[in-house]
């Protein structure tokens, strides 16, 4: 536990500096108005949303694919037999407002989400701030699981996040994600339906087309004895023409917010992790 908190503190450290005049601010990439662009190339860091927005009148199609645990070995073909896929469609109504719908094979979940940019990092403001909301419906949940009639509220989960990013230099960006999420049905009975998490993430540019990304979610009120764990993911972004291809390893197979925050079960310590990719295409 101490190691986890130390890990989070190290990632949060850059945010402690944003109230000061950073020597790196002079080499932040800016446009003619002083606005800092491209803190993150992908709409996702790995699992968490980034502060990147879909531009006005642009349409994005994203495929999220998580194989099963590589620990299954040859019996499960190292996870290939137990894949989870999410299809995500996003439209930019403006440069600052996006709306999306998606369907995930994990619990046959449908979700709708909105994303709004309140302010963008520039010469006069140290960070970009974006609000993100998601409403999800678990259509797989049935009466044998609950041992009673399934109500609409049981199927519903929703997530509210504030995404705060800062581009520290041309090659390094960091992000903080305070999160509240609610699950109508929690698989572990002692767990509160209302849950809180703090996400941290970052990006290090390795070359013109490659970057190393990492994100982590610290669950703040997980019930004692819960089988679920905090999601930790690491991956690589590859820019190729009209899309960003993301390859990664994670201990969370679900790809929607309440899923990976509340239902991650993998264990990095014993190799119980999932390989996956995010493939986005803009039209």
Short mmCIF file of C-alpha atoms in Angstrom, two decimals:
data_model
loop_
_atom_site.label_atom_id
_atom_site.label_comp_id
_atom_site.label_asym_id
_atom_site.label_seq_id
_atom_site.Cartn_x
_atom_site.Cartn_y
_atom_site.Cartn_z
CA UNK A 1 0.00 0.00 0.00
CA UNK A 2 2.84 2.41 0.87
CA UNK A 3 4.40 1.75 -2.52
CA UNK A 4 1.13 2.63 -4.24
CA UNK A 5 0.87 5.94 -2.41
CA UNK A 6 4.51 6.73 -3.17
CA UNK A 7 3.87 5.97 -6.84
CA UNK A 8 0.90 8.36 -6.87
CA UNK A 9 2.85 11.10 -5.09
CA UNK A 10 5.63 10.89 -7.66
CA UNK A 11 3.16 11.33 -10.49
CA UNK A 12 1.38 14.19 -8.70
CA UNK A 13 4.60 16.08 -8.03
CA UNK A 14 4.56 18.07 -11.30
CA UNK A 15 1.16 19.53 -10.38
CA UNK A 16 2.68 21.06 -7.27
CA UNK A 17 4.80 23.21 -9.54
CA UNK A 18 2.12 24.68 -11.78
CA UNK A 19 1.63 27.77 -9.63
CA UNK A 20 5.25 28.75 -10.23
CA UNK A 21 6.90 30.00 -13.41
CA UNK A 22 8.39 26.86 -14.90
CA UNK A 23 11.64 27.13 -16.84
CA UNK A 24 10.16 24.60 -19.24
CA UNK A 25 7.25 26.87 -20.21
CA UNK A 26 9.40 28.60 -22.79
CA UNK A 27 9.68 25.40 -24.83
CA UNK A 28 6.01 24.36 -24.66
CA UNK A 29 4.61 24.01 -28.14
CA UNK A 30 2.13 26.86 -28.69
CA UNK A 31 0.09 28.30 -31.49
CA UNK A 32 0.01 31.98 -32.47
CA UNK A 33 -2.33 32.79 -29.54
CA UNK A 34 -0.07 31.13 -26.96
CA UNK A 35 -2.35 28.09 -26.57
CA UNK A 36 -0.51 24.87 -25.74
CA UNK A 37 -1.46 22.06 -28.13
CA UNK A 38 -1.21 18.26 -28.07
CA UNK A 39 -0.61 17.48 -24.41
CA UNK A 40 -1.83 14.02 -25.46
CA UNK A 41 -2.12 12.64 -28.99
CA UNK A 42 -4.83 10.10 -28.17
CA UNK A 43 -8.29 10.66 -26.73
CA UNK A 44 -7.29 8.08 -24.12
CA UNK A 45 -4.08 8.02 -22.11
CA UNK A 46 -4.51 4.26 -21.79
CA UNK A 47 -7.75 3.57 -19.92
CA UNK A 48 -8.48 7.08 -18.71
CA UNK A 49 -9.77 9.86 -20.94
CA UNK A 50 -7.19 12.50 -21.84
CA UNK A 51 -7.90 16.22 -22.24
CA UNK A 52 -7.64 15.90 -26.02
CA UNK A 53 -10.88 16.85 -27.79
CA UNK A 54 -12.43 15.89 -31.12
CA UNK A 55 -12.48 19.01 -33.30
CA UNK A 56 -15.71 20.59 -34.49
CA UNK A 57 -17.52 18.51 -37.14
CA UNK A 58 -15.01 15.68 -36.87
CA UNK A 59 -16.18 12.11 -36.35
CA UNK A 60 -14.04 9.52 -34.57
CA UNK A 61 -14.44 5.77 -34.62
CA UNK A 62 -12.41 3.94 -31.97
CA UNK A 63 -11.99 0.21 -31.41
CA UNK A 64 -10.88 -0.82 -27.92
CA UNK A 65 -9.72 -4.42 -27.69
CA UNK A 66 -8.59 -6.24 -24.55
CA UNK A 67 -7.55 -9.85 -24.75
CA UNK A 68 -7.95 -12.17 -21.78
CA UNK A 69 -5.26 -12.60 -19.17
CA UNK A 70 -1.93 -13.68 -20.62
CA UNK A 71 -1.62 -15.94 -17.56
CA UNK A 72 -4.07 -18.40 -19.18
CA UNK A 73 -1.12 -19.68 -21.19
CA UNK A 74 -1.65 -22.04 -24.09
CA UNK A 75 -5.04 -23.21 -22.79
CA UNK A 76 -6.48 -19.77 -23.53
CA UNK A 77 -3.88 -18.94 -26.18
CA UNK A 78 -2.44 -16.30 -23.84
CA UNK A 79 -5.75 -14.44 -23.62
CA UNK A 80 -6.73 -14.47 -27.29
CA UNK A 81 -9.72 -16.73 -26.57
CA UNK A 82 -11.25 -14.33 -24.03
CA UNK A 83 -11.25 -10.95 -25.75
CA UNK A 84 -13.35 -7.93 -24.79
CA UNK A 85 -14.17 -5.35 -27.47
CA UNK A 86 -15.66 -1.86 -27.29
CA UNK A 87 -16.85 0.15 -30.31
CA UNK A 88 -16.89 3.90 -29.67
CA UNK A 89 -18.33 6.67 -31.87
CA UNK A 90 -17.53 10.32 -31.06
CA UNK A 91 -18.68 13.54 -32.73
CA UNK A 92 -17.33 17.04 -32.16
CA UNK A 93 -20.22 19.49 -31.94
CA UNK A 94 -17.58 22.15 -31.31
CA UNK A 95 -13.88 22.23 -30.50
CA UNK A 96 -14.89 22.23 -26.82
CA UNK A 97 -17.86 19.84 -26.73
CA UNK A 98 -17.97 16.17 -27.76
CA UNK A 99 -20.74 13.59 -27.50
CA UNK A 100 -20.28 9.84 -27.90
CA UNK A 101 -21.98 6.45 -27.77
CA UNK A 102 -20.35 3.04 -27.34
CA UNK A 103 -20.98 -0.64 -26.87
CA UNK A 104 -18.72 -3.00 -24.93
CA UNK A 105 -18.83 -6.78 -24.90
CA UNK A 106 -17.96 -6.68 -21.17
CA UNK A 107 -21.38 -7.26 -19.56
CA UNK A 108 -22.85 -6.22 -22.94
CA UNK A 109 -22.63 -2.63 -21.76
CA UNK A 110 -23.92 0.39 -23.69
CA UNK A 111 -22.82 3.89 -22.72
CA UNK A 112 -23.26 7.51 -23.70
CA UNK A 113 -20.82 10.22 -22.67
CA UNK A 114 -20.17 13.93 -22.95
CA UNK A 115 -16.89 15.81 -22.76
CA UNK A 116 -16.51 19.59 -22.34
CA UNK A 117 -13.35 21.69 -22.23
CA UNK A 118 -13.62 24.54 -19.76
CA UNK A 119 -10.21 26.09 -20.31
CA UNK A 120 -7.05 25.31 -22.28
CA UNK A 121 -3.47 25.75 -21.17
CA UNK A 122 -1.87 28.90 -22.55
CA UNK A 123 0.59 31.62 -21.60
CA UNK A 124 -1.80 32.91 -18.93
CA UNK A 125 -3.22 29.66 -17.52
CA UNK A 126 -1.10 26.69 -16.42
CA UNK A 127 -3.42 23.75 -17.15
CA UNK A 128 -6.16 22.42 -19.43
CA UNK A 129 -9.39 21.53 -17.61
CA UNK A 130 -12.01 19.20 -19.13
CA UNK A 131 -15.21 17.74 -17.67
CA UNK A 132 -16.25 14.20 -18.59
CA UNK A 133 -19.54 12.42 -17.84
CA UNK A 134 -20.61 8.90 -18.75
CA UNK A 135 -23.85 6.94 -18.31
CA UNK A 136 -23.62 3.17 -18.82
CA UNK A 137 -26.15 0.31 -18.94
CA UNK A 138 -25.32 -3.32 -18.13
CA UNK A 139 -27.68 -5.37 -20.31
CA UNK A 140 -26.23 -8.73 -19.22
CA UNK A 141 -27.38 -8.50 -15.61
CA UNK A 142 -30.24 -10.92 -14.94
CA UNK A 143 -32.43 -12.21 -12.13
CA UNK A 144 -30.33 -15.29 -11.19
CA UNK A 145 -27.45 -12.95 -10.32
CA UNK A 146 -29.53 -10.64 -8.11
CA UNK A 147 -31.99 -13.33 -6.97
CA UNK A 148 -34.78 -10.80 -7.49
CA UNK A 149 -36.33 -8.75 -10.25
CA UNK A 150 -33.80 -6.59 -12.08
CA UNK A 151 -34.62 -2.88 -12.01
CA UNK A 152 -33.32 -0.17 -14.34
CA UNK A 153 -31.26 1.30 -11.52
CA UNK A 154 -29.44 -2.01 -11.08
CA UNK A 155 -28.23 -1.87 -14.66
CA UNK A 156 -27.12 1.75 -14.52
CA UNK A 157 -23.75 3.23 -13.64
CA UNK A 158 -22.48 6.75 -14.14
CA UNK A 159 -19.16 8.53 -13.87
CA UNK A 160 -18.17 12.17 -13.35
CA UNK A 161 -14.56 13.25 -13.88
CA UNK A 162 -12.53 16.42 -13.95
CA UNK A 163 -9.49 16.02 -16.20
CA UNK A 164 -6.62 18.41 -15.44
CA UNK A 165 -3.55 18.21 -17.68
CA UNK A 166 -0.34 20.15 -18.05
CA UNK A 167 2.19 19.94 -20.83
CA UNK A 168 5.46 20.39 -18.97
CA UNK A 169 7.65 20.42 -22.06
CA UNK A 170 7.61 19.39 -25.70
CA UNK A 171 8.12 15.78 -24.60
CA UNK A 172 6.36 15.41 -21.23
CA UNK A 173 2.69 15.79 -20.23
CA UNK A 174 0.91 14.85 -17.00
CA UNK A 175 -2.75 14.61 -16.00
CA UNK A 176 -4.80 14.38 -12.81
CA UNK A 177 -8.35 12.89 -12.80
CA UNK A 178 -10.52 13.28 -9.66
CA UNK A 179 -13.42 10.87 -10.18
CA UNK A 180 -16.81 10.00 -8.73
CA UNK A 181 -18.68 6.96 -10.02
CA UNK A 182 -21.83 5.12 -9.03
CA UNK A 183 -22.70 1.49 -9.71
CA UNK A 184 -26.33 0.43 -9.40
CA UNK A 185 -25.17 -3.14 -8.89
CA UNK A 186 -21.88 -3.89 -7.15
CA UNK A 187 -20.56 -7.48 -7.48
CA UNK A 188 -19.05 -7.31 -3.98
CA UNK A 189 -21.93 -6.67 -1.55
CA UNK A 190 -20.00 -4.69 1.14
CA UNK A 191 -18.91 -2.12 -1.45
CA UNK A 192 -20.73 1.23 -1.42
CA UNK A 193 -22.54 2.05 -4.64
CA UNK A 194 -21.07 5.56 -4.54
CA UNK A 195 -17.32 5.38 -5.11
CA UNK A 196 -14.43 7.81 -5.42
CA UNK A 197 -11.10 7.53 -7.22
CA UNK A 198 -8.10 9.64 -8.09
CA UNK A 199 -6.50 8.99 -11.45
CA UNK A 200 -3.04 10.07 -12.51
CA UNK A 201 -1.45 9.69 -15.92
CA UNK A 202 1.36 10.84 -18.11
CA UNK A 203 2.93 10.81 -21.54
CA UNK A 204 6.60 10.87 -22.54
CA UNK A 205 7.35 11.51 -26.21
CA UNK A 206 10.01 9.10 -27.45
CA UNK A 207 10.19 10.20 -31.09
CA UNK A 208 8.13 11.97 -33.73
CA UNK A 209 5.71 9.03 -33.93
CA UNK A 210 6.09 7.17 -30.64
CA UNK A 211 5.25 7.99 -27.02
CA UNK A 212 5.14 6.07 -23.74
CA UNK A 213 1.89 6.44 -21.77
CA UNK A 214 0.89 5.39 -18.26
CA UNK A 215 -2.19 5.80 -16.08
CA UNK A 216 -3.25 4.61 -12.62
CA UNK A 217 -6.49 4.87 -10.64
CA UNK A 218 -6.40 4.95 -6.84
CA UNK A 219 -9.78 3.81 -5.45
CA UNK A 220 -10.45 5.89 -2.34
CA UNK A 221 -13.24 3.95 -0.61
CA UNK A 222 -12.86 0.33 -1.63
CA UNK A 223 -14.49 -2.09 0.80
CA UNK A 224 -12.25 -4.28 2.96
CA UNK A 225 -11.78 -7.73 1.48
CA UNK A 226 -12.77 -6.65 -2.03
CA UNK A 227 -11.41 -8.88 -4.81
CA UNK A 228 -10.99 -5.85 -7.05
CA UNK A 229 -7.81 -3.80 -7.44
CA UNK A 230 -6.64 -0.41 -8.64
CA UNK A 231 -6.16 -0.20 -12.43
CA UNK A 232 -2.58 0.28 -13.64
CA UNK A 233 -1.83 0.49 -17.35
CA UNK A 234 1.21 1.20 -19.49
CA UNK A 235 1.39 1.49 -23.25
CA UNK A 236 2.82 3.01 -26.39
CA UNK A 237 1.17 5.46 -28.80
CA UNK A 238 2.03 5.06 -32.48
CA UNK A 239 0.99 7.86 -34.86
CA UNK A 240 0.32 6.65 -38.39
CA UNK A 241 -1.34 9.01 -40.82
CA UNK A 242 -4.99 9.55 -39.94
CA UNK A 243 -5.03 7.59 -36.70
CA UNK A 244 -3.27 6.86 -33.42
CA UNK A 245 -2.60 3.22 -32.62
CA UNK A 246 -2.18 2.43 -28.91
CA UNK A 247 -0.65 -0.83 -27.63
CA UNK A 248 -0.69 -1.54 -23.91
CA UNK A 249 -0.73 -3.87 -20.94
CA UNK A 250 -3.21 -3.39 -18.10
CA UNK A 251 -4.65 -5.22 -15.11
CA UNK A 252 -8.21 -4.13 -16.04
CA UNK A 253 -10.09 -5.78 -18.88
CA UNK A 254 -13.18 -3.49 -18.95
CA UNK A 255 -12.73 -0.36 -21.08
CA UNK A 256 -15.52 1.92 -19.82
CA UNK A 257 -14.99 4.07 -16.74
CA UNK A 258 -16.99 2.36 -13.97
CA UNK A 259 -15.79 -0.98 -15.32
CA UNK A 260 -12.04 -0.47 -15.12
CA UNK A 261 -12.25 1.64 -11.93
CA UNK A 262 -14.52 -0.70 -10.00
CA UNK A 263 -13.95 -4.14 -11.51
CA UNK A 264 -10.25 -4.60 -12.27
CA UNK A 265 -9.07 -8.03 -11.12
CA UNK A 266 -5.63 -8.48 -12.70
CA UNK A 267 -2.39 -8.66 -10.75
CA UNK A 268 0.84 -7.26 -12.18
CA UNK A 269 2.82 -9.15 -9.53
CA UNK A 270 1.92 -12.61 -10.85
CA UNK A 271 1.52 -11.82 -14.54
CA UNK A 272 -2.29 -11.73 -14.46
CA UNK A 273 -2.54 -8.84 -16.94
CA UNK A 274 -4.23 -8.10 -20.25
CA UNK A 275 -2.72 -7.08 -23.55
CA UNK A 276 -4.80 -4.79 -25.71
CA UNK A 277 -4.96 -1.99 -28.21
CA UNK A 278 -6.95 1.15 -29.01
CA UNK A 279 -7.29 2.02 -32.69
CA UNK A 280 -8.82 5.37 -33.64
CA UNK A 281 -9.80 6.73 -37.03
CA UNK A 282 -10.94 10.28 -37.75
CA UNK A 283 -13.34 11.24 -40.54
#
